């Protein structure tokens, strides 16, 4: 099995460009289904989750092609309305296709996504919202049969939690529904605005994305369009943490600093000099990182849960004791056992991790438990003395486009090993 090998202790320096956002490209690819023509999407990262999305689109009858980071999807003729179980299992976020498939065909069959590595991830908010829009849902043998017999209609929807995926599914279903939809307590993440921007370019009428109330006036038809995916704020945070633990100094280009304010705050608290200008950020780390008393994950614009593992790995090498509180997912600390193999001193209790910083991390053989937990191991390995090998890297490849190439370009001693 292929692993990532790292010889730790090299100070990172230099400049890289950051990939397009994984969490934007997936809903935007789902949205191309609604366009009924050719959509051209630029800045698509090279990720296994993108490949899975293209497999789903092809299964549904779309013609898809890829050249460099540009993906073209022609959804002129749709021949299916189900998402095979194997593809649902490959990528839990394939649930975001639900609203788009129903919006296009009036029905959908998907398997129940069930649990995942972050603990239970229910989709009750997705389903109850679609029901309010005229969808009947029957659960049989682990499959969800969804039908909008009289077509989709607008609704006034109050989300009890501003779920990112549920907000996306409602937007997708509402874009071509009869009448208007209002989402109260909508998610405000930048990826929601990116999806709305794509759909508006295709002819939709979506107002208020980025705020907690989104209004969608259903239109009869959308058309193909061209769109560029926003930069990946979590990948950017990861590369900044990689530089910070090595006492490095790097410039990240092709990013949107306003999307990263809470993350930039965390790096500054650690004693890093962070200078943003336009679409780039320069980070210069001190020789010894400072602790951050408490970091709490919150919905946007709070500290992103996806950057939690990255922050915990970085704080493991800081001076003093830091606390991380995970408020979004129930079971997001599995990677911490792997991080402890490096010598990290972390105690967890429920949603709280207490991190006692140490300057004695040493290289180990470990395994990625999930996508961002895997990134945390890379960060620890860059800091550790000696060689580390990280297995199960398919988790990492779900979300990072060429992480080995990017870190090598910054001077890390990192490579693929095994077959
Ligand atoms: C998306 C992101 C993921 C990120 C998360 C939170 C994608 C592909 N994934 O995931 O990387 O970590 O947002 O920023 O964009 N919940 C329910 N019922 C529901 C839906 C969600 O209880 O119907 C709960 C979840 O269990 C979780 C919380 O709400 O505790 C947040 O989930 P949500 O915002 O929906 O995250 P995802 O869309 O799954």
XYZ file of C-alpha atoms and ligand atoms in Angstrom:
458
model
C 0.000 0.000 0.000
C 1.197 3.489 -0.793
C 2.219 5.556 2.213
C 3.559 9.051 2.716
C 7.104 9.151 4.146
C 8.369 12.268 5.851
C 11.795 13.101 7.239
C 10.865 15.722 9.799
C 12.641 18.832 10.968
C 13.045 20.697 7.668
C 12.080 24.373 7.828
C 9.496 25.172 5.128
C 9.883 28.226 2.942
C 8.712 29.428 -0.451
C 5.481 30.007 -2.273
C 2.615 27.823 -3.528
C -0.854 28.308 -4.976
C -3.775 26.777 -3.119
C -6.261 24.415 -4.806
C -9.959 25.065 -5.440
C -12.310 24.255 -2.562
C -13.376 20.636 -2.187
C -16.519 21.673 -0.345
C -17.493 24.007 -3.195
C -16.715 21.825 -6.155
C -18.892 18.939 -4.936
C -22.187 20.889 -4.681
C -21.365 22.848 -7.845
C -20.856 19.586 -9.757
C -24.201 18.374 -8.375
C -25.756 21.660 -9.525
C -24.626 21.123 -13.133
C -27.375 18.473 -13.282
C -29.985 21.220 -13.134
C -28.510 23.173 -16.056
C -29.670 20.927 -18.904
C -26.713 22.043 -21.017
C -22.949 22.372 -20.886
C -21.300 23.805 -17.771
C -17.591 24.566 -17.611
C -16.090 24.573 -14.118
C -12.585 25.941 -13.603
C -10.216 25.499 -10.644
C -11.461 21.983 -9.826
C -8.956 20.272 -7.539
C -7.634 16.831 -8.482
C -9.281 14.768 -5.728
C -10.814 11.332 -5.376
C -14.077 12.995 -4.207
C -14.219 14.935 -7.493
C -13.694 11.663 -9.403
C -16.556 10.090 -7.431
C -18.806 13.060 -8.270
C -17.994 12.635 -11.967
C -18.810 8.915 -11.704
C -22.202 9.838 -10.223
C -22.855 12.403 -12.967
C -21.922 9.863 -15.677
C -24.162 7.246 -14.063
C -27.032 9.758 -14.248
C -26.409 10.244 -17.984
C -24.169 13.344 -18.092
C -21.205 13.633 -20.423
C -18.191 14.723 -18.391
C -14.660 15.566 -19.424
C -11.658 16.963 -17.626
C -8.698 18.939 -18.890
C -6.253 20.094 -16.242
C -8.352 21.734 -13.550
C -11.312 22.419 -15.862
C -14.274 20.051 -15.805
C -17.016 20.168 -18.432
C -20.398 18.597 -17.673
C -23.138 18.275 -20.277
C -26.404 17.413 -18.530
C -28.522 17.681 -21.692
C -29.968 14.208 -21.296
C -30.442 12.491 -17.944
C -31.104 8.750 -18.017
C -31.212 7.744 -14.325
C -32.339 9.102 -10.980
C -30.587 6.747 -8.557
C -27.146 6.974 -6.958
C -25.588 3.506 -6.625
C -24.818 2.387 -3.097
C -21.128 1.876 -3.938
C -20.781 5.567 -4.890
C -22.781 6.746 -1.863
C -20.364 4.781 0.318
C -17.298 6.217 -1.425
C -18.335 9.726 -0.542
C -20.791 10.557 2.195
C -21.249 14.040 0.802
C -22.895 12.508 -2.294
C -26.091 13.264 -0.338
C -25.767 16.755 -1.833
C -26.865 15.220 -5.157
C -30.287 14.529 -3.653
C -31.756 18.023 -4.129
C -30.291 18.290 -7.629
C -31.543 14.884 -8.807
C -35.074 15.554 -7.487
C -34.954 19.076 -8.932
C -34.107 17.680 -12.361
C -36.153 14.458 -12.485
C -38.818 14.816 -9.777
C -37.514 11.730 -7.994
C -34.378 10.153 -6.532
C -33.221 6.893 -4.974
C -30.180 6.932 -2.722
C -28.906 4.641 -0.014
C -29.006 5.974 3.517
C -25.571 7.527 4.149
C -25.332 6.133 7.713
C -22.367 6.830 9.958
C -18.887 7.896 8.952
C -15.525 8.503 10.508
C -16.729 11.685 12.248
C -19.512 9.872 14.084
C -23.193 9.799 13.190
C -24.047 12.281 10.440
C -27.817 12.358 10.256
C -29.622 13.867 7.252
C -32.933 14.546 8.992
C -32.721 18.277 8.186
C -32.171 17.529 4.478
C -35.148 15.170 4.388
C -37.619 17.236 6.411
C -36.819 20.287 4.259
C -37.418 18.367 1.041
C -40.682 17.036 2.486
C -41.787 20.617 3.071
C -41.138 21.210 -0.640
C -43.467 18.406 -1.747
C -41.189 15.347 -1.642
C -42.515 12.045 -0.270
C -39.739 9.935 1.244
C -39.958 6.212 1.942
C -37.145 4.309 3.590
C -36.899 0.670 2.509
C -34.041 -1.773 3.097
C -31.551 1.040 3.674
C -32.642 2.972 0.577
C -34.475 6.282 0.439
C -37.119 6.503 -2.282
C -37.928 10.144 -2.872
C -40.709 11.365 -5.159
C -42.170 14.781 -5.826
C -45.350 13.580 -7.524
C -46.826 17.002 -8.083
C -43.403 18.601 -8.630
C -41.357 20.618 -6.152
C -42.835 23.747 -4.650
C -41.306 26.562 -2.622
C -41.555 26.572 1.182
C -40.600 28.631 4.190
C -38.003 26.498 5.953
C -36.538 27.039 9.420
C -33.403 24.984 10.013
C -32.883 24.059 13.674
C -29.115 24.026 12.950
C -27.425 25.868 10.051
C -26.366 22.665 8.299
C -24.121 23.235 5.276
C -25.352 20.200 3.347
C -29.042 20.799 4.135
C -28.767 24.441 3.032
C -27.161 23.274 -0.233
C -29.806 20.627 -0.857
C -32.616 23.121 -0.277
C -31.006 25.649 -2.646
C -30.599 22.946 -5.306
C -34.182 21.738 -4.964
C -35.613 25.270 -4.811
C -33.764 26.729 -7.811
C -36.276 25.325 -10.319
C -39.204 24.653 -7.950
C -42.601 26.297 -8.408
C -42.740 29.498 -6.335
C -40.361 30.896 -3.765
C -38.432 29.386 -0.861
C -37.013 31.082 2.203
C -34.331 29.389 4.319
C -34.141 30.745 7.848
C -31.016 29.963 9.909
C -29.197 28.996 6.704
C -25.500 28.065 6.753
C -23.304 31.075 5.900
C -20.152 29.251 4.752
C -18.415 30.753 1.665
C -19.063 27.484 -0.190
C -22.828 28.200 0.017
C -22.276 31.548 -1.713
C -20.137 29.853 -4.358
C -22.967 27.420 -5.121
C -25.486 30.287 -5.284
C -23.167 32.272 -7.576
C -22.869 29.306 -9.942
C -26.640 28.781 -10.029
C -27.354 32.504 -10.491
C -24.985 32.528 -13.466
C -26.992 29.630 -14.863
C -30.195 31.678 -14.533
C -31.369 31.023 -10.957
C -32.661 33.773 -8.664
C -31.031 33.246 -5.263
C -30.611 36.188 -2.886
C -29.001 36.508 0.518
C -26.432 33.685 0.392
C -23.735 34.348 2.982
C -26.403 35.623 5.386
C -28.688 33.526 7.562
C -31.759 34.150 5.418
C -31.692 32.988 1.816
C -34.511 33.694 -0.647
C -34.834 31.552 -3.735
C -37.350 32.407 -6.443
C -37.858 29.274 -8.524
C -37.291 29.668 -12.276
C -38.589 27.405 -15.058
C -35.222 26.525 -16.541
C -31.489 26.949 -16.047
C -28.847 26.888 -18.775
C -25.201 25.860 -18.985
C -22.633 28.343 -17.714
C -18.977 28.878 -16.783
C -17.716 29.215 -13.220
C -14.466 29.269 -11.228
C -14.424 27.469 -7.862
C -13.322 29.550 -4.841
C -10.030 28.704 -3.082
C -9.940 26.002 -0.414
C -9.699 27.719 2.980
C -9.035 24.424 4.806
C -6.178 23.397 2.501
C -4.745 26.897 3.007
C -4.991 26.518 6.804
C -3.264 23.131 6.538
C -0.278 24.477 4.563
C 0.026 27.395 6.988
C 0.148 24.955 9.922
C 2.768 22.866 8.092
C 4.947 25.963 7.815
C 4.205 27.110 11.364
C 5.330 23.872 13.073
C 8.631 23.961 11.231
C 9.337 27.601 12.169
C 8.991 28.354 8.466
C 8.026 31.269 6.299
C 5.699 30.720 3.338
C 3.462 32.622 0.962
C 0.185 31.106 -0.150
C -1.324 32.447 -3.352
C -4.791 32.036 -4.888
C -6.580 32.241 -1.561
C -9.281 34.483 -0.104
C -8.050 35.826 3.259
C -11.512 37.221 4.184
C -12.791 33.605 4.240
C -10.114 32.685 6.781
C -10.299 35.349 9.478
C -10.815 32.969 12.427
C -8.005 30.723 11.192
C -5.637 33.668 10.675
C -6.485 34.778 14.242
C -5.318 31.380 15.532
C -1.963 31.627 13.733
C -1.452 35.150 15.074
C -2.249 33.975 18.622
C 0.491 31.359 18.185
C 2.966 34.149 17.541
C 3.127 33.923 13.741
C 3.385 37.073 11.676
C 0.543 36.915 9.159
C 0.305 39.473 6.376
C -2.471 39.233 3.829
C -2.618 41.200 0.631
C -5.231 40.652 -2.061
C -5.352 36.948 -2.821
C -2.326 35.874 -0.813
C -1.061 35.446 2.737
C 2.497 35.423 4.008
C 3.104 33.543 7.256
C 6.341 33.781 9.202
C 6.519 31.542 12.245
C 8.537 32.215 15.410
C 11.138 29.624 16.438
C 8.789 28.581 19.247
C 4.996 28.665 18.802
C 2.889 30.031 21.679
C -0.104 28.212 23.143
C -3.649 29.379 22.380
C -5.714 29.172 25.576
C -8.946 28.040 23.841
C -9.943 27.407 20.226
C -13.604 26.494 19.630
C -15.006 25.176 16.371
C -18.134 27.026 15.323
C -20.203 27.569 12.219
C -18.858 30.206 9.808
C -17.459 32.789 10.426
C -16.276 30.910 13.533
C -13.267 28.597 13.572
C -13.980 25.764 11.074
C -14.355 22.259 12.469
C -12.344 20.990 9.470
C -9.331 23.032 10.617
C -9.587 21.571 14.151
C -7.239 18.595 13.609
C -4.757 20.917 11.898
C -4.820 23.308 14.876
C -4.504 20.479 17.409
C -1.443 19.080 15.585
C 0.147 22.516 15.502
C -0.600 23.241 19.182
C 0.983 19.884 20.129
C 4.302 21.506 19.274
C 3.596 24.868 20.957
C 4.878 26.099 24.308
C 2.301 25.581 27.084
C -1.184 24.132 27.315
C -3.981 24.826 24.811
C -7.591 23.663 24.714
C -9.586 22.769 21.618
C -13.387 22.435 21.844
C -15.147 20.595 18.993
C -18.702 21.898 18.787
C -19.882 20.629 15.398
C -19.231 16.865 15.200
C -19.592 14.319 17.981
C -16.686 12.036 17.271
C -13.926 13.997 15.639
C -10.963 13.049 17.858
C -10.071 9.604 16.484
C -6.873 10.948 14.913
C -5.620 12.024 18.343
C -4.587 8.464 19.266
C -2.397 8.457 16.142
C -1.041 11.909 16.998
C -0.058 10.624 20.455
C 2.232 8.056 18.804
C 4.472 10.968 17.824
C 4.724 11.885 21.519
C 1.967 14.526 21.468
C 0.523 15.031 24.948
C -3.221 15.326 24.490
C -6.103 14.354 26.743
C -9.660 14.224 25.477
C -12.933 14.253 27.354
C -16.117 14.459 25.281
C -15.761 17.399 22.932
C -12.679 18.849 24.649
C -9.027 18.194 23.876
C -6.374 19.495 26.255
C -3.052 19.796 24.481
C 0.153 20.091 26.466
C 2.715 21.348 23.996
C 6.027 19.512 23.680
C 9.154 20.004 21.615
C 9.828 16.278 21.578
C 7.831 14.799 18.725
C 9.497 11.844 17.079
C 8.910 10.039 13.809
C 6.545 7.032 13.828
C 4.523 4.709 11.636
C 0.855 5.767 11.800
C -2.393 5.654 9.846
C -4.772 8.369 8.694
C -8.196 7.824 10.281
C -10.027 10.445 8.226
C -9.289 13.313 5.836
C -8.375 16.176 8.183
C -7.046 13.807 10.842
C -4.668 12.563 8.138
C -3.520 16.131 7.480
C -2.837 16.479 11.221
C -0.453 13.499 11.005
C 1.423 15.105 8.110
C 1.856 18.259 10.231
C 3.193 16.246 13.190
C 5.530 14.303 10.880
C 6.982 17.522 9.430
C 7.824 18.653 12.952
C 9.005 15.292 14.363
C 12.608 14.159 14.585
C 13.389 11.316 12.212
C 11.305 9.426 9.702
C 7.520 8.966 9.788
C 5.361 6.853 7.549
C 1.652 7.586 7.187
C -0.663 4.844 5.904
C -4.303 4.867 4.719
C -3.533 7.967 2.682
C -6.661 7.536 0.560
C -8.342 9.586 3.295
C -5.906 12.444 2.651
C -6.330 12.183 -1.121
C -10.072 12.824 -0.741
C -9.320 16.448 0.031
C -5.749 17.490 -0.806
C -4.594 17.957 -4.381
C -0.904 16.975 -4.582
C -0.041 17.535 -0.912
C 3.283 15.744 -1.383
C 4.235 17.916 -4.383
C 3.200 21.111 -2.628
C 5.127 20.354 0.571
C 8.175 19.243 -1.440
C 8.043 22.575 -3.280
C 8.225 24.268 0.135
C 11.323 22.268 1.047
C 9.832 19.362 3.018
C 11.546 15.984 2.786
C 8.379 14.089 1.853
C 7.605 11.408 -0.725
C 5.311 8.518 -1.551
C 6.651 5.136 -0.506
C 5.442 1.544 -0.956
C 3.842 0.365 -4.206
C -20.017 20.094 5.492
C -18.624 19.900 4.947
C -17.702 19.366 6.048
C -17.738 20.304 7.239
C -19.166 20.563 7.683
C -19.272 21.612 8.787
C -18.979 19.358 2.627
C -18.893 18.345 1.547
N -18.672 18.939 3.863
O -20.490 18.820 5.922
O -16.392 19.285 5.517
O -17.044 19.701 8.303
O -19.971 21.021 6.573
O -18.699 22.807 8.373
O -19.264 20.509 2.371
N -26.731 17.575 11.151
C -27.894 17.012 11.607
N -28.886 16.734 10.710
C -28.750 17.002 9.376
C -27.562 17.596 8.919
C -26.554 17.852 9.827
O -28.048 16.763 12.797
O -29.688 16.736 8.608
C -25.621 17.862 12.106
C -24.395 16.995 11.819
O -24.507 15.741 12.426
C -23.287 17.821 12.412
C -23.756 19.245 12.143
O -25.158 19.166 11.895
O -23.202 17.621 13.787
C -23.050 19.923 10.985
O -23.301 19.225 9.810
P -23.388 19.914 8.368
O -23.217 21.404 8.487
O -24.612 19.409 7.701
O -22.116 19.307 7.674
P -22.016 18.598 6.264
O -22.839 19.354 5.271
O -22.224 17.159 6.428
